[in-house]
Amino acid sequence: MIYKTGICNFCGTGCGHLMKVGDGAVKGVFASPDHPVGAGRLCVRGWHIHELLTTSERITRARVRKDGALRDVPLDEALALAADRLAAFPPEAVAFRASPRASNEDNYLLGKLARAVFGTNNIDLASDAGQGHTVGVLLESGGLPAALASVADLREAGFILALGIDITRQNPILGSELHKAARRGARLVTLSGRRTQIAKLSGTHLQNRPGSMRIVLAAMAKVLLEEGLVDRASTGERTVGFDGFARALDGLDMGRVAGLTGLDLEAVRETARALAGSEAAVAVFASGISGLDRETIAMAHNLFLLAGKAGRKGSGLLAATGICNIAGSWDMGATPRFLPGYVKAGDAAAADRFGKLWSARLNGKPGRTVEELLTSSPPTLKALLVAEHDEGLVRHPEALAALDLVVYVGAYDNPFARFAHIVLPAATYAEADGTYTNTERRIQLNRKKVEPGPDILPAWRIWTALAAKRGVIWPYKTSSDVMKEIAAAVPAYSAVTYEELEKGFGLQWPCDERRPKGCPHPGELPGRLSFAAVPDRFTAPAPTGDHPFLLTAGTDNTFWHTNVIMKKTHIPRREYNALLLLYPQGLVEISAEDAARIGARDKRPVRVVSASGSMRVAAKVSTDVRPGTAYVPYFIGDMITGFLDAHGSLLEGGEESVVPVRIEKV
Amino acid sequence: MHILPKADLRRLTGALAERYALYGPVCHEVSGEVIFDLVDDPSRIDLDIPIPYNPPKGVVFPQAERIMSFSYDRASKAAAIEPEALAAPKALVGLRSCDLNGLLCLDRFMLGQEYVDEVFLEHRKKMFIVSNTCVHPFPQCFCVCTDSGPAAVEGFDLDLTDIGGEYLVLTGSAKGEELVRGLGLAAAPAAKAALRAKAVEASVALFDAQAKDNKAWISRAVNRLTTGFIPHEVWEYIGDQCFECGACAFVCPSCSCFNIEDAAEGEGRSCRTRAWDSCSFEGYARMAGDHNPRKAVEDRRNKRFFCKLSFSQSRKYLRPGCVGCGRCVRVCPGDIGLPNVVTAIRRESTKQVPHE
Amino acid sequence: MSETGSKAIVTVPAVAVIDEVRDEIEDVKTFYFSFEDPAVGASFRVRSGQFIMCTVFGAGEFAVSLPFSPESDRPHLSVRQVGKVTRALHDLRPGDKIGVRGPFGNGFPFEEIKGKNVIYVAGGIGLIPLRSSIVHVLQHRKDFGRILLIYGSKTAKELMYRYMIDEWKKTEGFETYFTIDNPEPGWDDRVGFVHTLIAPASVPVKDTVAFVCGPPLMFNAVIGELGKAGLKDEAIVSTLERHMKCGIGKCQHCAIGRTLVCTDGPVYTYRQIKTLGEQI
């Protein structure tokens, strides 16, 4: 047998693959035909994961900075040094950044290391704003803090709403499900300022003005109220907070909707009716690096609750996670806000329960994110451990450079390693057993395919070794042992075992005594759902005389995240470069009308000027943006990266955040 | 023709395993998925299971393959170039006729043009092929539309046809005859030998009822692709649905576009790898500098279907490049497997139409 | 089909030594090379207009048209640095080694055009692939009628092989016309795009073949002017550049419509180019 079953490690869709292995090395990959999510499909990234896994650009030796340069040292020496130095600072001054591509076992133990060994709740995932908002809204509403609709539900739904997400680029196989749903006759509506591929494939494209999605959703909700299309059960005893939501909607003047959103009100009304009239409906949006803001997610949730499409089989919100284990990392508590299983950090009873499980006294003070710590004034952070980070965009480099200690743990080199005092080599996901939780709560086991190099350990073993160096001996012999502890710690994972995972294509949590085979349709779970609190003011960013364009940012197929990973492949890197060849300094997409007005030409430079910064990039004249709006792909070229860094709101606020700019011909 | 009792298939595969690396259709040990794979245990090869998800082309044309090593010491100026070691002889057992036709397309393209592809030749020579007649079609099959099944006509060393309890064994080469002799297989009486044609006829008759997923009436598409008379809207309709994943080329038994990359390995060593590529990728035709002659996605789609069905390309394959296996339909994230494209071209239509 | 194809180095490159490096214009260098194994050098027969695949160790391989005349020149390449591999080549010095496969491709017509007038029209580094034919034709001056070189670039310093052109001008009756896009100090010749020179040169039409090579915009404008002057499509010859990986008609990166530039080309008549059914 040379084809071994496994799970793709790029985006959160979690497609199954068959990895070709021979002579102790990865040789190729093929789509897994029977996998319930991928069903025989992979995207351009997934079809080339073997190129990443066979790159020679690996971190293979432990390194410690001496006299300014990183030098190879024995692994044990580096581990001891890292453990001692991390322990030398007070817990509040130490932080851990987990990797959203790491396994549940890796991140569960990193959380345990941070909390039970180094006594701090300062642990986060980078770029977790989107998933954090999703989790927040859903917890507040009384449902599961994760996708309520499954991929399989997309195959049944009569109405699908794509909110902003450029899904055929970010989660291509989920995008495929949307397209196939439209082909079988489902109503597919894309609400997006850009004419993305999924917008072209949708029966309806509501091309709203950027930043106005929340108002469109509110208007749809108001149409349901006005036209008596509200699901009775949803406003009655099954839910909480209807009156508050209805009052908030009073603040929306329907006469102003067209002006605020740039949409024809009748099209909005018609879409609302179609939603209400469908048997089952799913809303898909990006969760993760380019996700939505809290208010928009809350409005989408309320709209679906009002329409009777929440808490129902096959219906609900599906937050599409951009990285393979963002969802699982949150489940494992890789966030300052929650211990594993979404137990509030800082809660005394929780601290007590986990203190017993982990035989440690836990810090009762809630933690802070690395972002908060790096920007706090005066600076309090002294030491930072970063695990396998994909981003090439290093924010706050001065603050990082000022830290007393940076430890980088990863398989691949990364700009973060530049700041590192200690570098520890980690196994790739193909070199270790581990579980990953996809966008639809599917916990999947990926088995080790090849042996790592002599000094390379799976991350969970590194965390175990660091604990041991601090005198804390953990008993795990295999990652399966770690999963046994996760099952004890997290109720929704309590029936998950490697033996059970081995039998099929994963288990969708909640997976417990009552549901040992998992729960594909959590909408059926009993319980009351709440309307999320939403503000009663409805404003949208508007262009000004000085800054007549609304600029948004987004991702693409091959410039996945900041491409630190993609650039180590051949074909996806070439695809990325193909765009760069045409626009080597980066690009800003504008409409032909606007280009003509300002005298800009395709591939010729323009200057993008905001109230607080400017960048020089090439114009890409496109039919995909409407007049008055402009779009930049995230991570092309240092110019754009620098500009976006100066506009942190674009990065943190996700797809719905906009920066008013003017664009000048250079 | 000879007779091989089904229970004796193991003798055949066992004999091959002694001399060849043995490949065949198997159910995956963990997931149960049907794949074409290298087997250690000859008894795992199962000739009754459906068409494998991966085409056997990967055996002769691997997804990624190191083909050469270089070393260059800039100080001493010593340079060495080493082609990779020769591949072991391989036996491919249980090839369906679609896949065998795909392999023949590759042979004619890689070996039969002006230059011989020496890397491909290295895999292909010393190969033993046992084909397997499809006595019934599978849902995705349309080989009857592309004249590539349900039974093999040429290119095999041995060909097996299940006639219930035993296989009719047709020999296609001296190597095949030698193996039949070695196994001491009994000659098939004339009445039994005639059953192969009957089995093929019965299989063709089942297509309407069982091969329901795809139909591709290719002749008008061949005409239009060759002459270029296809409205731009049709290509745009197809291009809009392309997710640019490359899967259609990767699973196609006759697609052979490849990429070549050199990678440094440190200390002056480097290696040359060749790997599957797809003409649907934006970077595929790009040139150094900023000229990309095939920018628009619909232009790139155009290229692939031209390759599968145009007369000019068929001249290189000595048959249409499409062999009717239906794999591209199953792997496409859009809905533009070859049969749908043929339908769109035939009807000059961008409206979704049910299969006839 | 190339008459030297059977002797080409097909798969495994032969090691060659860079004997000399010459700076041409900005970003363009010429590399003179010879084979490490003299037997390979002796059997390395090239036809004007063919190309080779050049390996720069550790960086990669690229296709490049050969500028040298098979009869009278030392083997060499003139290469502009545009990507990773060509940048690595530019780092090499005399004595460094490269790998060479080929020669591949059909090459320019030579015997077929004897007795005719020959027009060369080039833009920028488009002169590089035409060089072998120019040298060859000038060497057999008496076999041809009028010989014209119409050559332009963006600026004066981007004109290739100026020192060579001065040598070529010594050949009797070799007519040259030069232009740059915009006026600049020290330039007293013509100004404007290349195609504007075709009318003033009063190019011959009957029994004439034109070789055209340059960027796509220039190419199309020149073809238009030559057509207006009365040249037939089959009398216009060009050499196409494409992204290539194998050079032997297998990888298909260089496919244009039904043709593969590496084995069917790279030299095509404009009549052939027009039927390729794709942008060139």
CSV table of N, CA, C and O in Angstrom, one decimal, chain C residues 160-215:
chain,number,residue,atom,x,y,z
C,160,MET,N,20.5,46.5,-29.1
C,160,MET,CA,21.5,45.3,-28.9
C,160,MET,C,22.5,45.4,-30.0
C,160,MET,O,22.3,45.8,-31.1
C,161,TYR,N,23.7,44.8,-29.7
C,161,TYR,CA,24.7,44.4,-30.7
C,161,TYR,C,25.1,45.6,-31.6
C,161,TYR,O,25.4,45.5,-32.8
C,162,ARG,N,25.2,46.9,-31.0
C,162,ARG,CA,25.5,48.0,-31.9
C,162,ARG,C,26.9,47.9,-32.5
C,162,ARG,O,27.1,48.2,-33.7
C,163,TYR,N,27.8,47.3,-31.7
C,163,TYR,CA,29.2,47.2,-32.2
C,163,TYR,C,29.2,46.2,-33.3
C,163,TYR,O,30.0,46.3,-34.3
C,164,MET,N,28.4,45.2,-33.3
C,164,MET,CA,28.3,44.2,-34.4
C,164,MET,C,27.7,44.8,-35.6
C,164,MET,O,28.1,44.5,-36.7
C,165,ILE,N,26.6,45.6,-35.4
C,165,ILE,CA,25.9,46.2,-36.5
C,165,ILE,C,26.9,47.0,-37.3
C,165,ILE,O,26.9,47.0,-38.5
C,166,ASP,N,27.8,47.7,-36.5
C,166,ASP,CA,28.8,48.5,-37.2
C,166,ASP,C,29.6,47.7,-38.2
C,166,ASP,O,30.0,48.1,-39.3
C,167,GLU,N,30.0,46.5,-37.7
C,167,GLU,CA,30.7,45.5,-38.5
C,167,GLU,C,29.9,45.1,-39.7
C,167,GLU,O,30.4,45.1,-40.9
C,168,TRP,N,28.7,44.7,-39.5
C,168,TRP,CA,27.8,44.3,-40.6
C,168,TRP,C,27.6,45.3,-41.6
C,168,TRP,O,27.5,45.0,-42.8
C,169,LYS,N,27.6,46.6,-41.2
C,169,LYS,CA,27.4,47.7,-42.2
C,169,LYS,C,28.5,47.7,-43.2
C,169,LYS,O,28.3,48.3,-44.3
C,170,LYS,N,29.6,47.1,-42.9
C,170,LYS,CA,30.7,47.1,-43.9
C,170,LYS,C,30.3,46.2,-45.1
C,170,LYS,O,31.0,46.3,-46.1
C,171,THR,N,29.4,45.3,-44.9
C,171,THR,CA,29.0,44.5,-46.1
C,171,THR,C,28.2,45.4,-47.1
C,171,THR,O,27.4,46.2,-46.7
C,172,GLU,N,28.6,45.3,-48.3
C,172,GLU,CA,28.1,46.1,-49.3
C,172,GLU,C,26.6,46.0,-49.5
C,172,GLU,O,26.1,44.9,-49.5
C,173,GLY,N,25.9,47.1,-49.5
C,173,GLY,CA,24.5,47.1,-49.8
C,173,GLY,C,23.7,46.7,-48.6
C,173,GLY,O,22.5,46.3,-48.8
C,174,PHE,N,24.2,46.6,-47.4
C,174,PHE,CA,23.4,46.2,-46.2
C,174,PHE,C,22.8,47.5,-45.7
C,174,PHE,O,23.4,48.5,-45.3
C,175,GLU,N,21.4,47.6,-45.9
C,175,GLU,CA,20.7,48.8,-45.5
C,175,GLU,C,20.2,48.8,-44.1
C,175,GLU,O,19.6,47.8,-43.7
C,176,THR,N,20.5,49.8,-43.3
C,176,THR,CA,20.1,49.8,-41.9
C,176,THR,C,19.2,51.0,-41.6
C,176,THR,O,19.5,52.1,-42.2
C,177,TYR,N,18.2,50.8,-40.8
C,177,TYR,CA,17.3,51.9,-40.4
C,177,TYR,C,17.1,51.7,-38.9
C,177,TYR,O,16.8,50.7,-38.4
C,178,PHE,N,17.4,52.8,-38.1
C,178,PHE,CA,17.3,52.7,-36.7
C,178,PHE,C,16.4,53.8,-36.1
C,178,PHE,O,16.2,54.9,-36.7
C,179,THR,N,15.7,53.4,-35.0
C,179,THR,CA,14.9,54.4,-34.4
C,179,THR,C,14.8,54.1,-32.9
C,179,THR,O,15.1,53.0,-32.4
C,180,ILE,N,14.5,55.1,-32.1
C,180,ILE,CA,14.2,54.9,-30.7
C,180,ILE,C,12.9,55.7,-30.4
C,180,ILE,O,12.4,56.5,-31.2
C,181,ASP,N,12.2,55.3,-29.4
C,181,ASP,CA,10.8,55.7,-29.1
C,181,ASP,C,10.7,57.2,-29.0
C,181,ASP,O,9.8,57.9,-29.5
C,182,ASN,N,11.7,57.8,-28.2
C,182,ASN,CA,11.6,59.3,-27.9
C,182,ASN,C,12.9,59.9,-28.1
C,182,ASN,O,14.0,59.3,-28.0
C,183,PRO,N,12.9,61.2,-28.4
C,183,PRO,CA,14.2,61.9,-28.7
C,183,PRO,C,15.1,61.9,-27.4
C,183,PRO,O,14.5,61.8,-26.3
C,184,GLU,N,16.4,61.8,-27.5
C,184,GLU,CA,17.2,61.9,-26.4
C,184,GLU,C,18.6,62.5,-26.9
C,184,GLU,O,18.9,62.4,-28.0
C,185,PRO,N,19.3,63.1,-25.9
C,185,PRO,CA,20.5,63.8,-26.3
C,185,PRO,C,21.5,62.8,-26.9
C,185,PRO,O,21.6,61.7,-26.4
C,186,GLY,N,22.2,63.2,-27.9
C,186,GLY,CA,23.2,62.4,-28.6
C,186,GLY,C,22.6,61.4,-29.6
C,186,GLY,O,23.4,60.7,-30.3
C,187,TRP,N,21.3,61.4,-29.8
C,187,TRP,CA,20.7,60.6,-30.8
C,187,TRP,C,20.3,61.4,-32.0
C,187,TRP,O,19.5,62.3,-31.9
C,188,ASP,N,20.9,61.2,-33.1
C,188,ASP,CA,20.6,62.1,-34.3
C,188,ASP,C,19.9,61.3,-35.4
C,188,ASP,O,19.7,61.8,-36.5
C,189,ASP,N,19.5,60.1,-35.1
C,189,ASP,CA,18.8,59.2,-36.1
C,189,ASP,C,17.3,59.4,-35.9
C,189,ASP,O,16.9,60.3,-35.1
C,190,ARG,N,16.5,58.5,-36.4
C,190,ARG,CA,15.1,58.6,-36.4
C,190,ARG,C,14.5,58.4,-35.0
C,190,ARG,O,15.1,57.7,-34.2
C,191,VAL,N,13.3,59.0,-34.8
C,191,VAL,CA,12.6,58.8,-33.5
C,191,VAL,C,11.2,58.3,-33.9
C,191,VAL,O,10.6,58.8,-34.8
C,192,GLY,N,10.7,57.4,-33.1
C,192,GLY,CA,9.3,56.9,-33.3
C,192,GLY,C,9.3,55.3,-33.2
C,192,GLY,O,10.4,54.7,-33.0
C,193,PHE,N,8.2,54.7,-33.3
C,193,PHE,CA,8.1,53.3,-33.2
C,193,PHE,C,8.7,52.6,-34.5
C,193,PHE,O,8.7,53.2,-35.6
C,194,VAL,N,9.1,51.4,-34.4
C,194,VAL,CA,9.7,50.6,-35.5
C,194,VAL,C,8.9,50.6,-36.7
C,194,VAL,O,9.4,50.8,-37.8
C,195,HIS,N,7.6,50.4,-36.5
C,195,HIS,CA,6.8,50.2,-37.7
C,195,HIS,C,6.7,51.4,-38.6
C,195,HIS,O,6.5,51.3,-39.8
C,196,THR,N,7.1,52.6,-38.0
C,196,THR,CA,7.0,53.8,-38.8
C,196,THR,C,8.1,53.9,-39.8
C,196,THR,O,8.2,54.7,-40.7
C,197,LEU,N,9.1,53.0,-39.7
C,197,LEU,CA,10.3,53.0,-40.6
C,197,LEU,C,10.0,52.2,-41.9
C,197,LEU,O,10.8,52.3,-42.9
C,198,ILE,N,9.0,51.5,-41.9
C,198,ILE,CA,8.8,50.5,-43.0
C,198,ILE,C,8.4,51.3,-44.3
C,198,ILE,O,9.0,51.0,-45.3
C,199,ALA,N,7.6,52.3,-44.2
C,199,ALA,CA,7.2,53.1,-45.3
C,199,ALA,C,8.5,53.8,-45.9
C,199,ALA,O,8.8,53.8,-47.0
C,200,PRO,N,9.2,54.6,-45.0
C,200,PRO,CA,10.4,55.3,-45.5
C,200,PRO,C,11.4,54.4,-46.1
C,200,PRO,O,12.2,54.9,-47.0
C,201,ALA,N,11.5,53.2,-45.6
C,201,ALA,CA,12.6,52.3,-46.2
C,201,ALA,C,12.2,51.8,-47.6
C,201,ALA,O,13.0,51.1,-48.2
C,202,SER,N,11.0,52.2,-48.0
C,202,SER,CA,10.5,51.6,-49.3
C,202,SER,C,10.9,50.2,-49.5
C,202,SER,O,11.7,49.9,-50.4
C,203,VAL,N,10.4,49.4,-48.6
C,203,VAL,CA,10.8,48.0,-48.6
C,203,VAL,C,10.4,47.3,-49.9
C,203,VAL,O,9.4,47.6,-50.5
C,204,PRO,N,11.3,46.3,-50.3
C,204,PRO,CA,10.9,45.6,-51.5
C,204,PRO,C,9.7,44.6,-51.2
C,204,PRO,O,9.5,44.3,-50.0
C,205,VAL,N,9.0,44.3,-52.2
C,205,VAL,CA,7.8,43.4,-52.0
C,205,VAL,C,7.9,42.1,-52.7
C,205,VAL,O,7.8,41.0,-52.2
C,206,LYS,N,8.3,42.2,-54.0
C,206,LYS,CA,8.4,41.0,-54.8
C,206,LYS,C,9.6,40.2,-54.4
C,206,LYS,O,10.7,40.8,-54.1
C,207,ASP,N,9.5,38.9,-54.4
C,207,ASP,CA,10.6,38.0,-54.1
C,207,ASP,C,11.3,38.5,-52.8
C,207,ASP,O,12.5,38.6,-52.7
C,208,THR,N,10.5,38.7,-51.8
C,208,THR,CA,11.0,39.2,-50.5
C,208,THR,C,10.5,38.4,-49.4
C,208,THR,O,9.4,37.9,-49.4
C,209,VAL,N,11.4,38.2,-48.4
C,209,VAL,CA,11.0,37.6,-47.1
C,209,VAL,C,11.4,38.5,-46.0
C,209,VAL,O,12.4,39.2,-46.0
C,210,ALA,N,10.4,38.7,-45.0
C,210,ALA,CA,10.7,39.6,-43.9
C,210,ALA,C,10.7,38.7,-42.6
C,210,ALA,O,9.9,37.9,-42.4
C,211,PHE,N,11.8,39.0,-41.8
C,211,PHE,CA,11.9,38.3,-40.5
C,211,PHE,C,11.6,39.3,-39.4
C,211,PHE,O,12.2,40.4,-39.4
C,212,VAL,N,10.6,39.0,-38.6
C,212,VAL,CA,10.1,40.0,-37.6
C,212,VAL,C,10.2,39.4,-36.2
C,212,VAL,O,9.8,38.3,-36.0
C,213,CYS,N,10.8,40.2,-35.3
C,213,CYS,CA,10.8,39.7,-33.9
C,213,CYS,C,10.9,40.8,-33.0
C,213,CYS,O,11.6,41.8,-33.1
C,214,GLY,N,10.0,40.8,-32.0
C,214,GLY,CA,9.9,41.9,-31.0
C,214,GLY,C,8.7,41.7,-30.1
C,214,GLY,O,8.0,40.7,-30.3
C,215,PRO,N,8.4,42.6,-29.2
C,215,PRO,CA,7.3,42.5,-28.3
C,215,PRO,C,6.0,42.5,-29.1
C,215,PRO,O,5.9,43.0,-30.2
